[in-house]
Amino acid sequence: MKNCIYTTADEAVKIVQSGDRIYVQAAAATPKILTDALAKRATELRGVEVSHILTSDYAAYADPSLRESFYVNSFFLSNNVRHIIKEGNGSYTPVFLSELPRFFYEKIVPIDGVFISVSPPDRHGYCSLGVSVEACWAAIKHARYVIAQVNENMPRTFGDTSIHISEITYLVPHNSPLYGLEYAERTSGVEEKIAENVAQLIEDNSTIQVGIGSVPDAVLKKLSNRKHLGVHTELLTDGVVDLIEKGVVTGQKKTINTGKVVCTFMFGSKRLYDFAHDNPIIEVRESKYTNAPAIIAQNTQMISVNSAIEVDITGQVCADSIGTKMYSGIGGQIDFVRGASQSVGGKAIIALPSETRHGESRIVPFLRLGAGVVTTRFHIQYVVTEYGIADLRGKTLAQRQKILVNIAHPKHQEAIERTFYETWKKDNL
C-alpha cells in the first residue's frame, strides 16, 4: 500500500474479488459512494461479504435480490440491514464493541478490504478518519487494500484518527454532507420524567456515557447545573456540545484523559462535526480503548446510561432483540455496565419507558421467548423508568420483584405480581 492513486469509485472497487470480505466504516462516516459502486458490480461478483457495525442510508449491497453477490455480516443491526436475517442474505455476529478490533487483529474474522471516509490529506500526507474510528484500524492493518472517499466535509479530529496516504490503496475524491441525526425539539412527558430520575443519580465531577435517542438527549439537558462533568463514551452527540459550551463538561476531574472528551464515533448534526474539527478537546479512539471495561473503570464516578427493550423482574435486560427477532445488537452496553460498576463511586443505569408504544409493559415477569440477555441479573445495578429508580444492588429475587413492580406502569403492576406468584414462587418455593 505504498503507491496511493486518485481515481473514481467505479475504478477503485474493481480491486474487489469474489469471496472477499470488506469492512465498512460506521455511522456518519459511511462511505456510501464506495458501497454503491460495489453494488453496481453485482453481476461480476459472487460471495463478497460486507461487514460493519451500524451504517447510514440505504445499503444497496443488502438488497436481497443481490444475495448471490453480497452477504452482509453485521456486528450491529441498524434499520438499513435489519431485514437480512429474515431474507437470508446476511446475519448478525454478536460481539462486544470493545472486542471487535480483536476479531481483526487476531484474524478471527479475516479482512481483505476496507472502505473508509477521510479528510483531505494535509501537507504531510496525513488524512483523518474524522468522526468514526471504532474497529477501522484493526481492519486497515490486516487488509490487502484500503479504499478511501476523500471528503472535504470530514473534520480533522484528534486521537486514533491519522492515516497516511501510503496506507491507502485508492483515494476517491467526493464531497458530500456527513450523515446526521435530526433531534426533536421537544420530548414527551415520559421521556422528561425518565431524564429527571436519571439525572438524580449523576453528581458533580462524574464522568458520563450516554447512548443515542430521545431519552439520553433529555438526560443531557437535565445536567446544566452540574459542575466539572467528564465524558468517556462510545457515541458522542450534540447534547455534549451544549454542556461543553455551558462550562458543565470540563473533564478537569477525570481520572484519565483529563480535560478530554473521549469517544469512538460521533453521530449528530453539522454543528457537532464542526465543533469537533481541529478541536483538541475531542479524542476519537479505537473501541478497544473507549469500550474496555478496565479503562472505563479507571474513571471515578463513572456513570453509564443505556436503554433496553425489556427488563424482567429478576433484573435480566434484553436490549438486542424483540423475542426471537433481532433488532440491534450488544454494542457497548455491557462494556460500560461492567466499567461503570467497577468504578469507584460509579453507577450503571438502564433507562427505559415503562410501556411500549402499543401499551405493553416493558417491565415483565419473564423475557419473551428467544429474547437475548445483554445485561445479566448479575451485572445489573439501576433500572429507571418514568415511575422511579430501582436500585437492584444486593437485592434478592423477591426484593427485586417488588421494587421493579413499583417502577412499572401502574396498570400492569397487578398482572406482573400475579404472574410472579404463579410462576417464580411456585417453581422456587
Short mmCIF file of C-alpha atoms in Angstrom, two decimals:
data_model
loop_
_atom_site.label_atom_id
_atom_site.label_comp_id
_atom_site.label_asym_id
_atom_site.label_seq_id
_atom_site.Cartn_x
_atom_site.Cartn_y
_atom_site.Cartn_z
CA MET A 1 0.00 0.00 0.00
CA LYS A 2 2.77 2.43 -0.89
CA ASN A 3 1.56 3.90 -4.18
CA CYS A 4 -1.73 5.60 -3.42
CA ILE A 5 -3.75 6.53 -6.52
CA TYR A 6 -6.55 9.05 -7.01
CA THR A 7 -9.36 7.55 -9.05
CA THR A 8 -13.14 7.18 -9.28
CA ALA A 9 -15.27 4.97 -7.07
CA ASP A 10 -16.15 2.71 -10.00
CA GLU A 11 -12.49 2.18 -10.84
CA ALA A 12 -11.39 1.75 -7.23
CA VAL A 13 -13.82 -1.05 -6.40
CA LYS A 14 -12.58 -3.13 -9.33
CA ILE A 15 -9.92 -4.36 -6.90
CA VAL A 16 -12.61 -6.32 -5.01
CA GLN A 17 -12.71 -10.01 -5.95
CA SER A 18 -15.33 -12.68 -5.44
CA GLY A 19 -15.07 -14.16 -1.96
CA ASP A 20 -13.51 -11.05 -0.42
CA ARG A 21 -14.62 -9.70 2.96
CA ILE A 22 -14.95 -5.90 3.17
CA TYR A 23 -15.15 -3.82 6.36
CA VAL A 24 -17.07 -0.53 6.06
CA GLN A 25 -16.55 2.48 8.34
CA ALA A 26 -19.55 3.30 10.50
CA ALA A 27 -22.31 5.80 11.19
CA ALA A 28 -21.77 9.37 9.97
CA ALA A 29 -18.64 8.27 8.09
CA THR A 30 -20.35 5.61 5.96
CA PRO A 31 -18.62 5.86 2.53
CA LYS A 32 -21.78 5.28 0.52
CA ILE A 33 -20.21 6.30 -2.79
CA LEU A 34 -17.96 3.25 -2.41
CA THR A 35 -20.63 0.78 -1.29
CA ASP A 36 -22.91 1.95 -4.12
CA ALA A 37 -20.11 1.44 -6.62
CA LEU A 38 -19.53 -2.04 -5.22
CA ALA A 39 -23.22 -2.89 -5.55
CA LYS A 40 -23.09 -1.94 -9.24
CA ARG A 41 -20.60 -4.79 -9.74
CA ALA A 42 -23.12 -7.37 -8.54
CA THR A 43 -23.21 -9.25 -11.84
CA GLU A 44 -19.39 -9.62 -11.77
CA LEU A 45 -19.01 -10.76 -8.17
CA ARG A 46 -20.02 -13.74 -6.07
CA GLY A 47 -19.84 -14.28 -2.34
CA VAL A 48 -18.47 -10.90 -1.27
CA GLU A 49 -19.06 -10.36 2.45
CA VAL A 50 -19.73 -6.82 3.65
CA SER A 51 -19.09 -6.34 7.37
CA HIS A 52 -19.74 -3.34 9.64
CA ILE A 53 -21.42 -2.07 12.74
CA LEU A 54 -24.24 0.40 12.12
CA THR A 55 -24.15 2.22 8.79
CA SER A 56 -26.22 5.08 7.38
CA ASP A 57 -28.61 5.48 4.46
CA TYR A 58 -29.82 2.85 2.02
CA ALA A 59 -27.42 -0.10 1.77
CA ALA A 60 -27.61 -1.21 -1.86
CA TYR A 61 -25.44 -4.28 -1.24
CA ALA A 62 -28.03 -5.52 1.28
CA ASP A 63 -30.76 -5.84 -1.34
CA PRO A 64 -31.97 -9.46 -1.12
CA SER A 65 -32.03 -9.68 -4.91
CA LEU A 66 -28.22 -9.45 -4.81
CA ARG A 67 -27.83 -12.35 -2.37
CA GLU A 68 -25.61 -14.35 -4.73
CA SER A 69 -23.18 -11.45 -4.95
CA PHE A 70 -23.18 -9.98 -1.43
CA TYR A 71 -23.60 -11.37 2.06
CA VAL A 72 -23.99 -8.93 4.94
CA ASN A 73 -22.22 -9.76 8.19
CA SER A 74 -23.36 -7.07 10.60
CA PHE A 75 -21.94 -6.61 14.09
CA PHE A 76 -24.89 -4.35 14.94
CA LEU A 77 -28.23 -4.29 13.15
CA SER A 78 -29.42 -0.86 12.08
CA ASN A 79 -32.65 -0.32 10.16
CA ASN A 80 -30.99 -0.38 6.74
CA VAL A 81 -29.89 -4.01 7.15
CA ARG A 82 -32.32 -5.35 9.74
CA HIS A 83 -34.08 -7.40 7.06
CA ILE A 84 -31.04 -9.52 6.18
CA ILE A 85 -31.67 -12.33 8.68
CA LYS A 86 -35.25 -12.90 7.58
CA GLU A 87 -34.34 -12.58 3.91
CA GLY A 88 -31.34 -14.88 4.23
CA ASN A 89 -28.78 -12.59 2.60
CA GLY A 90 -26.89 -11.89 5.79
CA SER A 91 -26.63 -12.44 9.52
CA TYR A 92 -25.60 -10.86 12.80
CA THR A 93 -22.41 -11.62 14.68
CA PRO A 94 -22.73 -10.98 18.44
CA VAL A 95 -19.68 -9.15 19.80
CA PHE A 96 -18.83 -6.59 22.45
CA LEU A 97 -17.69 -3.44 20.67
CA SER A 98 -14.61 -3.49 22.90
CA GLU A 99 -13.63 -6.83 21.37
CA LEU A 100 -14.47 -6.19 17.71
CA PRO A 101 -10.96 -4.93 16.85
CA ARG A 102 -9.60 -8.16 18.31
CA PHE A 103 -11.59 -10.12 15.73
CA PHE A 104 -9.47 -8.47 13.05
CA TYR A 105 -6.14 -8.25 14.88
CA GLU A 106 -6.28 -11.96 15.66
CA LYS A 107 -7.83 -12.86 12.27
CA ILE A 108 -10.85 -14.48 13.89
CA VAL A 109 -12.64 -12.61 11.10
CA PRO A 110 -10.05 -12.12 8.32
CA ILE A 111 -10.41 -8.92 6.28
CA ASP A 112 -9.47 -8.39 2.62
CA GLY A 113 -10.52 -4.78 2.07
CA VAL A 114 -11.65 -1.69 3.94
CA PHE A 115 -13.89 1.18 2.78
CA ILE A 116 -13.41 4.40 4.74
CA SER A 117 -14.16 8.11 4.51
CA VAL A 118 -11.40 10.59 5.33
CA SER A 119 -10.48 14.25 5.29
CA PRO A 120 -8.19 15.54 2.52
CA PRO A 121 -4.51 14.88 3.28
CA ASP A 122 -2.52 17.63 4.97
CA ARG A 123 0.87 18.83 3.73
CA HIS A 124 2.50 15.82 5.37
CA GLY A 125 0.20 13.35 3.63
CA TYR A 126 -1.98 12.54 6.65
CA CYS A 127 -5.75 12.21 6.36
CA SER A 128 -8.15 11.94 9.30
CA LEU A 129 -10.74 9.24 9.95
CA GLY A 130 -12.70 12.09 11.47
CA VAL A 131 -15.94 11.12 13.16
CA SER A 132 -15.58 7.34 13.38
CA VAL A 133 -12.73 5.03 14.36
CA GLU A 134 -14.41 2.02 16.09
CA ALA A 135 -12.65 -1.02 14.57
CA CYS A 136 -11.27 0.66 11.45
CA TRP A 137 -7.60 0.49 12.40
CA ALA A 138 -7.71 -3.19 13.20
CA ALA A 139 -9.27 -3.83 9.78
CA ILE A 140 -6.86 -1.50 7.94
CA LYS A 141 -3.79 -3.14 9.46
CA HIS A 142 -4.84 -6.56 8.18
CA ALA A 143 -6.40 -5.71 4.82
CA ARG A 144 -4.87 -6.19 1.38
CA TYR A 145 -6.39 -2.92 0.16
CA VAL A 146 -7.94 0.23 1.59
CA ILE A 147 -10.24 2.49 -0.43
CA ALA A 148 -10.97 5.96 0.95
CA GLN A 149 -13.56 8.52 -0.01
CA VAL A 150 -11.83 11.89 0.40
CA ASN A 151 -14.41 14.32 1.68
CA GLU A 152 -13.76 17.98 2.49
CA ASN A 153 -16.68 17.85 4.94
CA MET A 154 -14.90 15.29 7.13
CA PRO A 155 -13.48 17.07 10.18
CA ARG A 156 -9.91 16.54 11.25
CA THR A 157 -10.03 15.09 14.74
CA PHE A 158 -7.52 14.06 17.38
CA GLY A 159 -6.97 10.59 18.81
CA ASP A 160 -6.51 7.40 16.77
CA THR A 161 -7.58 9.12 13.58
CA SER A 162 -4.47 9.94 11.50
CA ILE A 163 -3.86 7.76 8.46
CA HIS A 164 -1.09 8.41 5.95
CA ILE A 165 -1.90 8.21 2.26
CA SER A 166 0.76 5.48 1.94
CA GLU A 167 -1.59 3.21 3.87
CA ILE A 168 -4.42 3.80 1.37
CA THR A 169 -4.62 1.97 -1.94
CA TYR A 170 -7.09 4.26 -3.71
CA LEU A 171 -8.30 7.78 -2.90
CA VAL A 172 -11.70 8.71 -4.31
CA PRO A 173 -12.43 12.46 -4.15
CA HIS A 174 -16.12 13.04 -3.48
CA ASN A 175 -17.59 15.77 -1.29
CA SER A 176 -20.91 15.10 0.39
CA PRO A 177 -22.52 16.08 3.72
CA LEU A 178 -21.82 13.69 6.56
CA TYR A 179 -24.76 11.64 7.72
CA GLY A 180 -26.52 13.10 10.72
CA LEU A 181 -29.47 12.88 13.05
CA GLU A 182 -32.44 15.14 13.43
CA TYR A 183 -33.18 15.90 17.06
CA ALA A 184 -36.70 16.53 18.27
CA GLU A 185 -37.00 19.96 19.85
CA ARG A 186 -39.46 18.59 22.37
CA THR A 187 -39.51 15.37 24.30
CA SER A 188 -42.54 13.59 25.70
CA GLY A 189 -43.61 13.81 29.32
CA VAL A 190 -42.49 10.22 29.82
CA GLU A 191 -39.01 10.95 28.46
CA GLU A 192 -38.76 14.09 30.57
CA LYS A 193 -39.61 12.19 33.74
CA ILE A 194 -37.15 9.39 32.95
CA ALA A 195 -34.46 12.00 32.37
CA GLU A 196 -35.26 13.70 35.67
CA ASN A 197 -34.94 10.39 37.50
CA VAL A 198 -31.65 9.52 35.81
CA ALA A 199 -30.24 12.98 36.48
CA GLN A 200 -30.78 12.43 40.21
CA LEU A 201 -28.08 9.76 40.04
CA ILE A 202 -25.48 11.97 38.32
CA GLU A 203 -23.47 14.12 40.71
CA ASP A 204 -20.87 16.85 40.19
CA ASN A 205 -17.46 15.57 39.00
CA SER A 206 -18.96 12.43 37.39
CA THR A 207 -17.77 11.07 34.06
CA ILE A 208 -20.68 10.07 31.87
CA GLN A 209 -21.53 7.78 29.00
CA VAL A 210 -24.87 8.07 27.26
CA GLY A 211 -26.23 6.43 24.17
CA ILE A 212 -28.37 7.72 21.34
CA GLY A 213 -32.04 8.62 21.31
CA SER A 214 -34.59 10.91 22.88
CA VAL A 215 -34.08 9.69 26.47
CA PRO A 216 -30.28 10.13 26.50
CA ASP A 217 -30.70 13.51 24.84
CA ALA A 218 -33.22 14.51 27.52
CA VAL A 219 -30.82 13.33 30.25
CA LEU A 220 -28.06 15.59 28.94
CA LYS A 221 -30.42 18.57 29.01
CA LYS A 222 -31.08 17.92 32.72
CA LEU A 223 -27.41 18.32 33.65
CA SER A 224 -26.99 22.04 33.04
CA ASN A 225 -26.48 22.80 36.74
CA ARG A 226 -23.75 20.19 37.29
CA LYS A 227 -20.08 21.04 37.70
CA HIS A 228 -16.96 19.53 36.17
CA LEU A 229 -18.54 16.61 34.37
CA GLY A 230 -16.36 14.45 32.18
CA VAL A 231 -17.26 12.39 29.13
CA HIS A 232 -15.93 8.94 28.25
CA THR A 233 -18.36 7.38 25.82
CA GLU A 234 -18.81 5.16 22.82
CA LEU A 235 -21.01 7.63 20.97
CA LEU A 236 -20.78 11.43 21.05
CA THR A 237 -23.88 13.52 20.24
CA ASP A 238 -24.91 17.17 20.09
CA GLY A 239 -26.06 17.24 23.70
CA VAL A 240 -22.48 17.05 24.91
CA VAL A 241 -21.55 20.11 22.85
CA ASP A 242 -24.23 22.08 24.71
CA LEU A 243 -22.72 21.05 28.05
CA ILE A 244 -19.18 21.91 26.96
CA GLU A 245 -20.24 25.37 25.82
CA LYS A 246 -22.07 25.95 29.11
CA GLY A 247 -18.97 25.01 31.07
CA VAL A 248 -20.64 21.95 32.59
CA VAL A 249 -18.37 19.43 30.85
CA THR A 250 -14.76 20.35 31.59
CA GLY A 251 -13.18 16.95 32.16
CA GLN A 252 -10.93 18.51 34.78
CA LYS A 253 -11.93 15.95 37.42
CA LYS A 254 -11.45 12.92 35.17
CA THR A 255 -9.02 10.34 36.47
CA ILE A 256 -7.71 9.53 32.99
CA ASN A 257 -7.73 11.57 29.78
CA THR A 258 -8.12 14.64 31.97
CA GLY A 259 -9.73 17.53 30.13
CA LYS A 260 -10.64 15.36 27.14
CA VAL A 261 -13.95 14.17 25.75
CA VAL A 262 -13.30 10.60 24.61
CA CYS A 263 -15.45 8.67 22.11
CA THR A 264 -15.06 6.11 19.34
CA PHE A 265 -17.57 7.66 16.95
CA MET A 266 -19.93 10.61 16.78
CA PHE A 267 -23.35 10.95 15.23
CA GLY A 268 -25.35 14.16 15.22
CA SER A 269 -25.76 17.41 13.35
CA LYS A 270 -23.32 19.50 11.31
CA ARG A 271 -22.88 21.60 14.44
CA LEU A 272 -21.34 18.61 16.21
CA TYR A 273 -18.98 17.86 13.33
CA ASP A 274 -17.93 21.50 13.02
CA PHE A 275 -17.28 21.64 16.76
CA ALA A 276 -15.08 18.53 16.59
CA HIS A 277 -12.99 19.85 13.68
CA ASP A 278 -9.42 20.52 14.78
CA ASN A 279 -10.63 20.61 18.40
CA PRO A 280 -8.08 19.06 20.81
CA ILE A 281 -10.77 18.63 23.49
CA ILE A 282 -12.26 15.78 21.44
CA GLU A 283 -10.38 12.49 21.13
CA VAL A 284 -11.76 9.78 18.85
CA ARG A 285 -10.17 6.49 19.89
CA GLU A 286 -10.35 2.83 18.90
CA SER A 287 -13.19 0.94 20.55
CA LYS A 288 -10.68 -1.43 22.14
CA TYR A 289 -9.79 1.60 24.29
CA THR A 290 -13.04 3.53 24.69
CA ASN A 291 -15.08 0.42 25.46
CA ALA A 292 -12.58 -1.56 27.50
CA PRO A 293 -14.16 -2.10 30.94
CA ALA A 294 -10.74 -1.86 32.60
CA ILE A 295 -10.19 1.57 31.03
CA ILE A 296 -13.72 2.78 31.74
CA ALA A 297 -13.43 1.73 35.38
CA GLN A 298 -10.41 3.98 35.89
CA ASN A 299 -12.74 6.97 35.75
CA THR A 300 -14.03 7.65 39.26
CA GLN A 301 -17.80 8.28 39.48
CA MET A 302 -18.26 6.73 36.06
CA ILE A 303 -21.95 6.83 35.09
CA SER A 304 -23.25 4.74 32.19
CA VAL A 305 -26.76 5.29 30.84
CA ASN A 306 -28.10 2.72 28.41
CA SER A 307 -31.50 1.64 27.13
CA ALA A 308 -33.37 -1.64 26.91
CA ILE A 309 -36.24 -3.31 25.10
CA GLU A 310 -37.48 -5.04 28.26
CA VAL A 311 -36.32 -5.95 31.77
CA ASP A 312 -37.61 -8.94 33.68
CA ILE A 313 -38.37 -8.91 37.41
CA THR A 314 -35.08 -10.62 38.28
CA GLY A 315 -33.07 -7.91 36.51
CA GLN A 316 -32.30 -9.54 33.18
CA VAL A 317 -32.03 -6.92 30.44
CA CYS A 318 -32.90 -7.58 26.80
CA ALA A 319 -31.52 -4.86 24.54
CA ASP A 320 -30.87 -6.56 21.20
CA SER A 321 -34.00 -8.47 20.17
CA ILE A 322 -37.77 -8.50 20.36
CA GLY A 323 -38.27 -12.12 21.26
CA THR A 324 -36.51 -14.07 18.52
CA LYS A 325 -36.49 -11.11 16.12
CA MET A 326 -33.07 -9.49 16.09
CA TYR A 327 -33.35 -5.73 16.37
CA SER A 328 -29.96 -4.17 17.10
CA GLY A 329 -27.00 -5.72 18.91
CA ILE A 330 -24.91 -5.83 22.05
CA GLY A 331 -22.91 -2.76 21.05
CA GLY A 332 -21.19 -1.25 24.07
CA GLN A 333 -23.85 -1.74 26.73
CA ILE A 334 -22.17 -4.45 28.75
CA ASP A 335 -18.74 -2.84 28.24
CA PHE A 336 -19.96 0.28 30.02
CA VAL A 337 -22.13 -1.56 32.55
CA ARG A 338 -19.06 -3.50 33.65
CA GLY A 339 -16.78 -0.49 33.57
CA ALA A 340 -19.14 1.80 35.48
CA SER A 341 -19.99 -0.84 38.08
CA GLN A 342 -16.28 -1.35 38.81
CA SER A 343 -15.57 2.37 39.01
CA VAL A 344 -15.12 3.99 42.43
CA GLY A 345 -18.46 5.68 43.01
CA GLY A 346 -19.69 4.52 39.60
CA LYS A 347 -23.25 3.68 38.60
CA ALA A 348 -24.57 1.57 35.73
CA ILE A 349 -28.06 2.71 34.71
CA ILE A 350 -30.60 1.08 32.40
CA ALA A 351 -33.28 3.64 31.47
CA LEU A 352 -36.47 2.82 29.60
CA PRO A 353 -40.14 3.83 29.38
CA SER A 354 -42.46 1.62 31.39
CA GLU A 355 -44.53 0.80 28.28
CA THR A 356 -44.06 0.19 24.58
CA ARG A 357 -45.80 2.39 22.02
CA HIS A 358 -48.51 -0.28 21.91
CA GLY A 359 -49.18 -0.12 25.64
CA GLU A 360 -47.34 -3.31 26.60
CA SER A 361 -45.28 -3.38 29.79
CA ARG A 362 -41.51 -3.26 29.40
CA ILE A 363 -41.03 -4.44 32.97
CA VAL A 364 -42.04 -8.08 32.57
CA PRO A 365 -42.33 -11.25 34.67
CA PHE A 366 -40.03 -13.00 32.22
CA LEU A 367 -38.41 -12.08 28.92
CA ARG A 368 -40.13 -13.08 25.70
CA LEU A 369 -39.30 -16.47 24.25
CA GLY A 370 -36.00 -16.17 22.41
CA ALA A 371 -35.10 -12.73 23.79
CA GLY A 372 -31.40 -12.09 24.24
CA VAL A 373 -29.97 -11.28 27.65
CA VAL A 374 -27.47 -8.45 27.13
CA THR A 375 -27.02 -7.28 30.72
CA THR A 376 -27.45 -10.20 33.10
CA ARG A 377 -29.11 -10.20 36.51
CA PHE A 378 -25.59 -10.37 37.94
CA HIS A 379 -24.42 -7.20 36.20
CA ILE A 380 -27.49 -5.06 36.74
CA GLN A 381 -27.40 -2.06 39.08
CA TYR A 382 -30.03 0.63 38.47
CA VAL A 383 -33.21 0.43 36.38
CA VAL A 384 -35.04 3.71 35.78
CA THR A 385 -38.47 4.41 34.28
CA GLU A 386 -40.74 7.45 34.48
CA TYR A 387 -42.13 5.94 37.69
CA GLY A 388 -38.90 5.88 39.64
CA ILE A 389 -35.49 4.35 40.32
CA ALA A 390 -34.91 0.70 41.21
CA ASP A 391 -31.55 0.03 42.87
CA LEU A 392 -31.06 -3.71 42.46
CA ARG A 393 -27.62 -3.96 44.04
CA GLY A 394 -27.56 -6.56 46.80
CA LYS A 395 -31.26 -7.33 46.40
CA THR A 396 -32.75 -10.82 46.50
CA LEU A 397 -35.01 -12.04 43.70
CA ALA A 398 -38.06 -11.39 45.87
CA GLN A 399 -36.87 -7.89 46.70
CA ARG A 400 -36.15 -7.18 43.05
CA GLN A 401 -39.66 -8.23 42.10
CA LYS A 402 -41.15 -5.72 44.50
CA ILE A 403 -39.03 -2.72 43.57
CA LEU A 404 -39.25 -3.39 39.83
CA VAL A 405 -43.04 -3.68 40.04
CA ASN A 406 -43.05 -0.28 41.74
CA ILE A 407 -41.46 1.37 38.67
CA ALA A 408 -43.68 -0.45 36.16
CA HIS A 409 -46.72 1.30 34.73
CA PRO A 410 -49.48 1.12 37.38
CA LYS A 411 -51.92 -0.61 35.03
CA HIS A 412 -49.53 -3.57 34.65
CA GLN A 413 -48.36 -3.94 38.24
CA GLU A 414 -51.04 -6.36 39.40
CA ALA A 415 -50.55 -8.65 36.41
CA ILE A 416 -46.78 -8.71 36.90
CA GLU A 417 -47.17 -9.63 40.56
CA ARG A 418 -49.76 -12.29 39.79
CA THR A 419 -47.52 -13.93 37.21
CA PHE A 420 -44.64 -13.81 39.67
CA TYR A 421 -46.59 -15.69 42.30
CA GLU A 422 -47.95 -18.18 39.77
CA THR A 423 -44.59 -18.98 38.21
CA TRP A 424 -41.47 -17.87 40.06
CA LYS A 425 -42.88 -18.54 43.51
CA LYS A 426 -44.35 -21.89 42.52
CA ASP A 427 -41.09 -23.08 40.99
CA ASN A 428 -38.75 -21.74 43.65
CA LEU A 429 -40.55 -22.29 46.95
#
